[in-house]
Every structure is written in C-alpha cells, then in structure tokens.
C-alpha cells in the first residue's frame, strides 16, 4: 500500500515514511491510495479473534513495509489486558433494547485516544530504533490529548515529550494524571496563562525551522494517519461482538470533534464492514453537524469556540475532515485545494448545490448536536434505566444516536471517556460521583513533577534545548 496526499503534491510513499510526520509536505493529509476491501468470507473468519489478532488482521493491510513478525509483536505488546484492563480491550455492554456501549476508554488515561496512541508509542520507538534517530515531541494540551500522548511515550527510547499546559486550569484529575508521571523522558511545562498561550508558544517554536530541524521536533496530533488506522480496529471488534450474521447492518453513534474517530468508522465501512449509519454527534460546537445537515462547512474563529462540559469536542475546525472530503470529491486533489482555499479566503465552503451533496447522503453519515442540558438529561436517563454512568462526551453520542434509532438495526454508541474524568458534570446530573477504576483512587495525592514557566518562547526553547533527546 502506498500513501498519497489529499492535495496531490506528494510522491506515493510507504507507511514508514509517513508514520512520524504530521501534515503532508504540500499541506494536505496522508491517505491510502486505495482502501483495502474485505474478501468474501474474510469477516466471518475473524469471529473469535482476540483484539490483538483482529488488529493484526486489519492493520497488516495498511502497514505492509514493517516485517510481519515485528508488526505482530508491536501489536501484541500494545493490546494487553494489563494496559486496557480487560481481555476484550474494548468490551461492549448492553444498554437494553438493541443499544450497546462500546467501551473504548479503559486504557491508561481513561479516554479512547489511548487505543491509537499506545500503538503509536510503540511504532515510533520501533521506527526510531531502526534508524537510530530520536524525536522530541512538543505539544500543548488542555487535558486529554496531552496525557494520552505522555502515557504512550513514557519510557520510550529515543523519545522525549515536552507538553505545555495552562497552569492551574486543568481539572485536578487531569493535572494529577499528567504531573504524577515520574519518567525521565516526560517534561510537563505548566505555563502561566491560558491554553491559547500554550498553543501559540508551540506554534512559534515549530515555526522556527532551524530549531525544529536541530532538535528533531515532532508532534502527535490527531491528523497522524497511524492514529486513524488503529481506530478502524474497534469498529470491527464492536460489530463482531454483537452480531452473529455476517451481513447484519449495525449503526454507530460517535461523539466527534476533530473527525478522527468517526473517520476510522467511515473507512471500516468502505472496507466492507456492514455499517448502516455513521451517526455523528457534536456538542454546541456544531461545525460538523452543520456540514452533514446543510453541505456547508464553516470553520469558527477560535474566540467563537464555546467552552462546554464535553471539552474534548470544543473545536473550531475538524482537522481530519479533509480525508473524507477528498473521497467525497472523487479524490480530486485540485478540488480539495480549491475548497481549502475558500476556507482561507471566506471562512467556509458550500457543497449544498453541488453533485457531491447526494454523495454526502449516500456515504451513510447523519448528524445531530447536543447541549449541556441534553447531556445531563442523557446521563440521568441512562443511569436510571441501566445503572450505568456515562461521561459527557459519550452522552452527546447517545443522545444523537437515539434520535436516529431504526427498527431491527442495533446501535453501538462509542464510550470515549470514563465518567470519573468529568466528575463535576456527573455530580450535577446524579448528585453522586462516579466510581474510580481500581488504581486511580489516590491519583491526586501522588507527588507531582512539572516546571512552571511564563509563555515566553525563548525560555521554552532554551528548556527544550537543555533537555532534548
Ligand atoms: C478527542 C475526544 C473526542 C473527539 O474525537 P475526535 O476523534 O476528535 O472526533 C470525543 N470524546 C473524547 C472524550 C475525546 O477525548
């Protein structure tokens, strides 16, 4: 398999060449030159596989330039009951009435991002050991992504992580989760300021080409292709867990921000998994819901992004969306370039009157959005009906998913975080705190390790230079 860019300006490259990269050199996103399609009977043959076995069956189709034995070993080392707290890795739980919860949040940081990032950590380490190179990952976080990246990269040879976060602005749980890491390759930098100050500092440091090259600065942001690929696996796992007929259509409801999770579902469908609908749920930041309803993709200014109680979906634009649009416009890179040019100049593009509007419908996507009141009501309702507590993001997905319920078609709702990460909202909904999984009870009392700094790029760069791999 070769990878190309959605903007057409990259020579087809093998997986290993795009693994460590972010954007393609032409500013587009990397994508397979063609999706692998399942052979007849192939899906049936996957019943009974372990998660790692299934991941191997699927990922080897996308990663064909790492020796088979090595890739299998990396996958086996990633998807263990030790790291994900159950043999199933992504267990399904019935919510009753043909509705299921797909548990994606049982990894180290209790959010679904671990599923991809844990694999990414092992792939990065493997690639760097092969080339003898090293990597200094620089990032900014307001909570979830940073901790997931740190837990994936901790103790990895050749890799250091420099993660900027706004001082005293994350939840106590999130702060403790990151700052209690004692690994010598993890550097938490608490910035006196807000998240945007952190983000600006990262951008300024990354824009210094000489600094970037000299210290091998990289990122682990959500546009990384390997993250999308790793997420394809659990769509198959969820489907296999609740079906016994090989053509049984199932719908998935996915709480969405950067379009990474549901993009993987879309690719699973393109590979031949019988997915009926991909139900995309947003919170009040409804950029994507607007697109799937109207055909208009209108990005927001950063100061228009609302701070909601499902904060990991508070986005101004969906960074993975270009992959879907590339397919939608029949893989015409010229057209993609034009559309993103329109975003630059006018802030939106409009496919409502175009031939592609029907293709949006045909793609299987439907969408809706959810508000704070909706998620509180959903958390209450699910708890009353089943005794299960879901987090705010998961609640957004369930709320919208149930609006698209269809007779005879099971609905799988993705659980993207555990409720303990968002205790405040759970308390508001249920007047009780969710239970903590074993091992996390004392998190806030562990010793914390971080460096406090001003949002001063010179000072931050000096710190990285001093501690770089
Ligand atoms: C990141 C995140 C999302 C959104 O996922 P995307 O891949 O950006 O669409 C949803 N829920 C939680 C808990 C997250 O951390």
Coordinates of N, CA, C and O in Angstrom, one line a residue, residues 199-341:
X199 N -0.6 27.0 23.1 CA -0.7 26.7 21.7 C 0.1 27.6 20.9 O 0.9 27.2 20.0
X200 N 0.1 28.9 21.2 CA 0.8 29.9 20.4 C 2.3 29.7 20.6 O 3.1 29.8 19.7
X201 N 2.7 29.3 21.8 CA 4.2 29.1 22.1 C 4.6 27.9 21.3 O 5.7 27.9 20.7
X202 N 3.8 26.8 21.2 CA 4.2 25.6 20.4 C 4.3 26.0 19.0 O 5.3 25.6 18.3
X203 N 3.4 26.8 18.5 CA 3.4 27.2 17.1 C 4.7 28.0 16.8 O 5.4 27.8 15.8
X204 N 4.9 28.9 17.7 CA 6.1 29.8 17.5 C 7.4 29.0 17.4 O 8.3 29.2 16.6
X205 N 7.5 28.0 18.4 CA 8.7 27.2 18.4 C 8.8 26.3 17.1 O 9.9 26.2 16.5
X206 N 7.6 25.8 16.7 CA 7.6 24.9 15.5 C 7.9 25.7 14.2 O 8.4 25.1 13.2
X207 N 7.5 27.0 14.2 CA 7.8 27.8 13.0 C 9.2 28.2 12.9 O 9.6 28.7 11.8
X208 N 10.0 28.0 13.9 CA 11.4 28.2 13.8 C 12.1 27.0 13.2 O 12.4 26.0 13.8
X209 N 12.2 27.0 11.8 CA 12.7 25.8 11.1 C 14.0 25.3 11.6 O 14.2 24.1 11.6
X210 N 14.9 26.2 11.9 CA 16.2 25.8 12.3 C 16.2 25.0 13.6 O 16.7 24.0 13.8
X211 N 15.4 25.6 14.5 CA 15.2 25.0 15.9 C 14.6 23.6 15.7 O 15.0 22.6 16.3
X212 N 13.5 23.6 14.8 CA 12.8 22.4 14.6 C 13.7 21.2 14.1 O 13.6 20.1 14.5
X213 N 14.5 21.6 13.1 CA 15.3 20.6 12.5 C 16.4 20.1 13.4 O 16.7 19.0 13.6
X214 N 17.0 21.1 14.1 CA 18.2 20.8 15.0 C 17.8 19.9 16.1 O 18.5 19.0 16.5
X215 N 16.5 20.1 16.7 CA 16.1 19.2 17.8 C 15.1 18.2 17.5 O 14.5 17.6 18.3
X216 N 15.0 17.9 16.1 CA 14.0 16.9 15.7 C 12.7 17.0 16.4 O 12.2 16.1 17.1
X217 N 12.1 18.2 16.3 CA 10.8 18.4 16.9 C 9.6 17.8 16.1 O 9.5 18.0 14.9
X218 N 8.8 17.0 16.8 CA 7.6 16.4 16.2 C 6.4 16.6 17.0 O 6.4 17.2 18.1
X219 N 5.3 16.1 16.5 CA 4.0 16.2 17.2 C 3.3 14.9 17.2 O 3.8 13.9 16.5
X220 N 2.2 14.7 17.9 CA 1.4 13.5 17.9 C 0.0 13.9 17.7 O -0.9 13.4 18.3
X221 N -0.2 14.9 16.8 CA -1.6 15.4 16.7 C -2.6 14.5 16.0 O -2.1 13.5 15.4
X222 N -3.8 14.9 16.0 CA -4.9 13.9 15.6 C -4.9 13.6 14.1 O -5.6 12.8 13.6
X223 N -4.1 14.4 13.3 CA -4.1 14.1 11.9 C -3.2 13.0 11.5 O -3.1 12.6 10.4
X224 N -2.4 12.5 12.5 CA -1.5 11.4 12.2 C -2.2 10.2 11.6 O -3.2 9.7 12.3
X225 N -1.8 9.7 10.5 CA -2.6 8.6 9.8 C -2.6 7.3 10.7 O -3.7 6.7 10.8
X226 N -1.5 7.0 11.4 CA -1.5 5.8 12.1 C -2.5 5.8 13.2 O -3.1 4.7 13.6
X227 N -2.9 7.0 13.7 CA -3.9 7.0 14.8 C -5.3 6.6 14.2 O -6.0 5.9 14.8
X228 N -5.5 7.1 13.0 CA -6.8 6.8 12.3 C -6.8 5.3 12.1 O -7.8 4.6 12.4
X229 N -5.7 4.7 11.5 CA -5.7 3.3 11.2 C -6.0 2.5 12.4 O -6.8 1.5 12.4
X230 N -5.3 2.8 13.5 CA -5.5 2.0 14.8 C -7.0 2.0 15.2 O -7.4 1.0 15.8
X231 N -7.7 3.1 14.9 CA -9.1 3.2 15.4 C -10.0 2.4 14.6 O -11.2 2.1 15.0
X232 N -9.6 2.0 13.4 CA -10.5 1.2 12.5 C -10.8 -0.1 13.2 O -12.0 -0.6 13.1
X233 N -9.9 -0.6 13.9 CA -10.0 -2.0 14.5 C -11.2 -2.1 15.4 O -12.0 -3.1 15.3
X234 N -11.5 -1.1 16.3 CA -12.6 -1.3 17.2 C -14.0 -1.2 16.6 O -14.9 -1.7 17.2
X235 N -14.1 -0.7 15.4 CA -15.4 -0.8 14.7 C -15.7 -2.2 14.4 O -16.8 -2.7 14.5
X236 N -14.7 -2.9 13.9 CA -14.8 -4.4 13.6 C -15.1 -5.1 14.9 O -16.0 -6.0 14.9
X237 N -14.3 -4.8 15.9 CA -14.5 -5.5 17.2 C -15.9 -5.3 17.7 O -16.5 -6.3 18.2
X238 N -16.4 -4.1 17.7 CA -17.7 -3.9 18.2 C -18.8 -4.6 17.4 O -19.7 -5.2 17.9
X239 N -18.6 -4.6 16.1 CA -19.6 -5.2 15.2 C -19.6 -6.7 15.5 O -20.6 -7.4 15.6
X240 N -18.4 -7.3 15.5 CA -18.2 -8.8 15.7 C -18.8 -9.2 17.1 O -19.4 -10.3 17.2
X241 N -18.7 -8.3 18.1 CA -19.2 -8.7 19.4 C -20.7 -8.8 19.5 O -21.2 -9.5 20.4
X242 N -21.4 -8.1 18.7 CA -22.9 -8.1 18.9 C -23.7 -8.8 17.7 O -24.9 -8.8 17.7
X243 N -23.0 -9.3 16.7 CA -23.7 -9.9 15.6 C -23.4 -11.4 15.5 O -22.3 -11.8 15.9
X244 N -24.3 -12.1 14.9 CA -24.0 -13.5 14.5 C -24.3 -13.8 13.1 O -24.1 -14.9 12.6
X245 N -24.7 -12.7 12.4 CA -25.0 -12.9 10.9 C -24.0 -12.0 10.2 O -23.8 -10.9 10.6
X246 N -23.4 -12.5 9.1 CA -22.3 -11.8 8.5 C -22.7 -10.6 7.7 O -21.9 -9.8 7.2
X247 N -24.0 -10.4 7.5 CA -24.5 -9.2 6.7 C -25.4 -8.3 7.6 O -26.1 -7.5 7.1
X248 N -25.2 -8.5 8.9 CA -26.1 -7.8 9.8 C -25.7 -6.3 9.8 O -24.6 -5.9 10.3
X249 N -26.6 -5.4 9.4 CA -26.2 -4.0 9.5 C -26.3 -3.4 10.9 O -27.2 -3.8 11.6
X250 N -25.3 -2.6 11.2 CA -25.3 -2.0 12.6 C -25.0 -0.5 12.4 O -24.2 -0.2 11.5
X251 N -25.6 0.3 13.2 CA -25.2 1.7 13.2 C -24.3 2.1 14.4 O -24.4 1.5 15.4
X252 N -23.5 3.1 14.1 CA -22.6 3.6 15.2 C -22.8 5.0 15.5 O -23.0 5.8 14.5
X253 N -22.9 5.4 16.8 CA -23.0 6.8 17.2 C -21.7 7.2 17.8 O -21.2 6.6 18.7
X254 N -21.1 8.3 17.2 CA -19.8 8.7 17.6 C -19.7 10.2 18.0 O -20.0 11.0 17.2
X255 N -19.4 10.5 19.2 CA -19.2 11.9 19.6 C -17.9 12.4 18.9 O -16.9 11.8 19.0
X256 N -18.0 13.5 18.2 CA -17.0 13.9 17.3 C -16.5 15.3 17.5 O -17.3 16.2 17.9
X257 N -15.2 15.5 17.4 CA -14.6 16.8 17.5 C -13.7 17.0 16.2 O -14.1 17.7 15.3
X258 N -12.6 16.4 16.2 CA -11.6 16.5 15.1 C -11.9 15.5 13.9 O -11.1 15.4 13.0
X259 N -13.0 14.7 14.0 CA -13.3 13.8 13.0 C -12.4 12.6 12.8 O -12.3 11.9 11.8
X260 N -11.6 12.4 13.9 CA -10.6 11.3 13.8 C -11.3 9.9 14.0 O -11.1 9.0 13.2
X261 N -12.0 9.9 15.1 CA -12.7 8.6 15.5 C -13.6 8.2 14.4 O -13.5 7.1 13.8
X262 N -14.5 9.0 14.0 CA -15.6 8.6 13.0 C -15.0 8.4 11.6 O -15.5 7.7 10.8
X263 N -13.9 9.1 11.3 CA -13.2 8.9 10.1 C -12.7 7.4 10.0 O -12.8 6.8 8.9
X264 N -12.3 6.8 11.1 CA -11.9 5.4 11.1 C -13.2 4.6 10.9 O -13.1 3.5 10.2
X265 N -14.3 4.9 11.4 CA -15.6 4.2 11.1 C -15.9 4.2 9.7 O -16.4 3.2 9.1
X266 N -15.8 5.4 9.1 CA -16.1 5.6 7.7 C -15.2 4.6 6.8 O -15.7 4.0 5.9
X267 N -13.9 4.5 7.2 CA -13.0 3.7 6.4 C -13.4 2.2 6.7 O -13.4 1.4 5.7
X268 N -13.8 1.8 7.9 CA -14.2 0.5 8.1 C -15.4 0.1 7.2 O -15.5 -1.0 6.6
X269 N -16.3 1.1 7.1 CA -17.5 0.9 6.2 C -17.0 0.7 4.7 O -17.5 -0.2 4.0
X270 N -16.0 1.5 4.3 CA -15.5 1.4 2.9 C -14.8 0.1 2.7 O -14.8 -0.4 1.6
X271 N -14.3 -0.5 3.8 CA -13.6 -1.8 3.7 C -14.6 -2.9 3.5 O -14.2 -4.1 3.2
X272 N -15.9 -2.6 3.9 CA -16.9 -3.7 3.7 C -17.6 -4.1 5.0 O -18.4 -5.0 5.0
X273 N -17.3 -3.4 6.1 CA -18.0 -3.8 7.3 C -19.4 -3.3 7.2 O -19.6 -2.1 6.8
X274 N -20.4 -4.1 7.5 CA -21.8 -3.7 7.3 C -22.3 -2.6 8.2 O -23.1 -2.9 9.2
X275 N -21.8 -1.4 8.0 CA -22.3 -0.3 8.9 C -23.4 0.4 8.1 O -23.3 0.7 7.0
X276 N -24.5 0.5 8.8 CA -25.7 1.1 8.2 C -25.5 2.6 8.2 O -25.4 3.3 7.2
X277 N -25.5 3.2 9.4 CA -25.3 4.6 9.6 C -24.2 5.0 10.5 O -23.9 4.3 11.5
X278 N -23.5 6.0 10.1 CA -22.5 6.6 10.9 C -23.1 7.9 11.5 O -23.3 8.8 10.8
X279 N -23.5 7.8 12.8 CA -24.2 8.9 13.4 C -23.2 9.8 14.1 O -22.6 9.4 15.1
X280 N -23.0 11.0 13.5 CA -22.0 11.9 14.1 C -22.7 12.9 15.1 O -23.7 13.5 14.7
X281 N -22.1 12.9 16.3 CA -22.7 13.8 17.3 C -21.7 14.9 17.7 O -20.5 14.6 17.9
X282 N -22.2 16.2 17.7 CA -21.3 17.2 18.2 C -21.9 17.8 19.4 O -23.1 17.5 19.7
X283 N -21.2 18.6 20.2 CA -21.8 19.4 21.2 C -22.2 20.7 20.6 O -22.5 20.8 19.4
X284 N -22.2 21.8 21.5 CA -22.7 23.1 21.0 C -21.7 23.6 19.9 O -22.1 24.4 19.1
X285 N -20.5 23.1 19.8 CA -19.6 23.5 18.7 C -19.9 22.6 17.5 O -19.3 21.5 17.4
X286 N -20.9 23.0 16.7 CA -21.5 22.1 15.8 C -21.0 22.2 14.3 O -21.8 22.0 13.4
X287 N -19.8 22.5 14.1 CA -19.2 22.7 12.8 C -19.6 21.5 11.9 O -20.1 21.7 10.8
X288 N -19.4 20.3 12.4 CA -19.6 19.1 11.6 C -21.0 18.8 11.4 O -21.5 18.3 10.3
X289 N -21.8 19.0 12.5 CA -23.3 18.7 12.3 C -23.9 19.6 11.2 O -24.6 19.2 10.4
X290 N -23.4 20.9 11.3 CA -23.9 21.8 10.2 C -23.6 21.3 8.8 O -24.4 21.3 7.9
X291 N -22.3 20.8 8.7 CA -22.0 20.3 7.3 C -22.8 19.1 6.9 O -23.3 19.1 5.8
X292 N -23.0 18.2 7.8 CA -23.8 17.0 7.3 C -25.3 17.3 7.1 O -25.9 16.6 6.4
X293 N -25.8 18.3 7.8 CA -27.2 18.7 7.5 C -27.3 19.6 6.3 O -28.3 19.5 5.5
X294 N -26.3 20.5 6.1 CA -26.5 21.6 5.1 C -25.6 21.5 3.9 O -25.8 22.1 2.9
X295 N -24.5 20.8 4.0 CA -23.4 20.8 3.0 C -22.5 22.0 3.1 O -21.6 22.2 2.2
X296 N -22.7 22.8 4.1 CA -21.8 24.0 4.3 C -20.8 23.7 5.4 O -21.2 23.4 6.5
X297 N -19.5 23.8 5.1 CA -18.5 23.6 6.1 C -17.9 25.0 6.5 O -17.2 25.6 5.7
X298 N -18.3 25.5 7.7 CA -17.9 26.8 8.1 C -17.1 26.7 9.4 O -17.7 26.4 10.4
X299 N -15.8 27.0 9.2 CA -15.0 26.9 10.4 C -15.2 28.1 11.3 O -15.7 29.1 10.9
X300 N -15.0 28.0 12.6 CA -15.2 29.0 13.5 C -13.9 29.7 13.9 O -12.8 29.1 13.8
X301 N -14.0 31.0 14.3 CA -12.8 31.7 14.8 C -12.6 31.1 16.2 O -13.5 30.7 16.9
X302 N -11.3 31.1 16.7 CA -11.0 30.5 18.0 C -11.8 31.1 19.1 O -12.2 30.5 20.0
X303 N -12.1 32.4 19.0 CA -12.8 33.1 20.1 C -14.3 32.8 20.0 O -15.1 33.2 20.8
X304 N -14.7 32.1 19.0 CA -16.2 31.7 18.9 C -16.4 30.3 19.4 O -17.5 29.8 19.4
X305 N -15.3 29.6 19.8 CA -15.4 28.2 20.3 C -15.9 28.3 21.7 O -15.4 29.0 22.6
X306 N -17.0 27.6 22.0 CA -17.6 27.6 23.3 C -16.9 26.6 24.2 O -16.6 25.6 23.8
X307 N -16.8 27.0 25.5 CA -16.3 26.0 26.4 C -17.4 25.3 27.0 O -18.3 25.8 27.6
X308 N -17.5 24.0 26.7 CA -18.6 23.2 27.1 C -18.2 22.1 28.1 O -17.1 21.9 28.5
X309 N -19.2 21.4 28.6 CA -19.0 20.3 29.5 C -18.6 19.0 28.8 O -18.4 18.0 29.5
X310 N -18.5 19.0 27.5 CA -17.7 17.9 26.8 C -16.5 18.6 26.1 O -16.5 18.7 24.9
X311 N -15.6 19.0 26.9 CA -14.5 19.9 26.4 C -13.6 19.3 25.3 O -13.0 20.0 24.5
X312 N -13.5 18.0 25.2 CA -12.6 17.4 24.2 C -13.2 17.5 22.8 O -12.6 17.1 21.8
X313 N -14.4 18.0 22.7 CA -15.0 18.3 21.4 C -15.2 19.7 21.1 O -15.9 20.1 20.2
X314 N -14.5 20.6 21.9 CA -14.6 22.0 21.7 C -13.6 22.4 20.6 O -12.5 22.8 20.9
X315 N -14.0 22.4 19.4 CA -13.1 22.6 18.3 C -13.6 23.7 17.3 O -14.8 23.9 17.2
X316 N -12.7 24.4 16.7 CA -13.1 25.4 15.7 C -13.2 24.9 14.3 O -13.9 25.3 13.5
X317 N -12.3 23.9 14.0 CA -12.3 23.2 12.7 C -12.0 21.7 13.0 O -11.3 21.4 14.0
X318 N -12.4 20.8 12.1 CA -12.2 19.4 12.3 C -11.0 19.0 11.5 O -11.0 18.8 10.3
X319 N -9.8 18.7 12.2 CA -8.6 18.6 11.5 C -8.5 17.4 10.6 O -7.7 17.3 9.7
X320 N -9.3 16.3 10.8 CA -9.2 15.1 10.0 C -10.2 15.2 8.8 O -10.3 14.2 8.0
X321 N -11.0 16.2 8.7 CA -12.2 16.2 7.8 C -11.8 16.2 6.4 O -12.5 15.6 5.5
X322 N -10.6 16.7 6.1 CA -10.1 16.8 4.7 C -10.0 15.4 4.1 O -10.1 15.2 2.9
X323 N -9.8 14.3 4.9 CA -9.7 13.0 4.3 C -11.0 12.6 3.8 O -11.1 12.0 2.7
X324 N -12.1 12.9 4.5 CA -13.4 12.5 4.0 C -13.8 13.3 2.7 O -14.3 12.8 1.8
X325 N -13.5 14.6 2.8 CA -13.8 15.5 1.6 C -13.1 15.0 0.4 O -13.6 15.0 -0.7
X326 N -11.9 14.6 0.5 CA -11.1 14.1 -0.6 C -11.8 12.9 -1.3 O -12.0 12.9 -2.5
X327 N -12.4 12.0 -0.5 CA -13.1 10.9 -1.1 C -14.4 11.5 -1.7 O -14.9 11.0 -2.8
X328 N -15.1 12.4 -1.0 CA -16.4 12.9 -1.5 C -16.3 13.6 -2.8 O -17.2 13.5 -3.7
X329 N -15.1 14.3 -3.1 CA -15.0 14.9 -4.4 C -14.2 14.0 -5.4 O -13.5 14.4 -6.2
X330 N -14.4 12.7 -5.2 CA -13.8 11.7 -6.1 C -12.3 11.8 -6.2 O -11.7 11.6 -7.2
X331 N -11.7 12.1 -5.0 CA -10.3 12.1 -4.9 C -9.6 13.0 -5.9 O -8.5 12.7 -6.5
X332 N -10.2 14.2 -6.1 CA -9.7 15.2 -7.0 C -8.9 16.2 -6.1 O -9.5 17.1 -5.5
X333 N -7.6 16.1 -6.1 CA -6.8 17.0 -5.2 C -6.9 18.5 -5.5 O -6.9 19.3 -4.6
X334 N -7.1 18.7 -6.8 CA -7.3 20.1 -7.3 C -8.5 20.7 -6.6 O -8.5 21.8 -6.1
X335 N -9.6 19.9 -6.5 CA -10.8 20.4 -5.9 C -10.6 20.6 -4.4 O -11.1 21.6 -3.8
X336 N -9.9 19.7 -3.8 CA -9.6 19.8 -2.3 C -8.9 21.1 -2.1 O -9.2 21.9 -1.2
X337 N -7.8 21.4 -2.9 CA -7.1 22.6 -2.7 C -8.0 23.8 -2.8 O -7.9 24.8 -2.1
X338 N -8.9 23.8 -3.8 CA -9.8 24.9 -4.0 C -10.7 25.1 -2.8 O -10.9 26.2 -2.4
X339 N -11.2 24.0 -2.3 CA -12.1 24.2 -1.2 C -11.4 24.7 0.0 O -12.0 25.6 0.7
X340 N -10.2 24.3 0.3 CA -9.5 24.8 1.5 C -9.0 26.2 1.2 O -8.8 27.0 2.2
X341 N -8.8 26.6 0.0 CA -8.5 27.9 -0.4 C -9.7 28.8 0.0 O -9.6 29.9 0.5

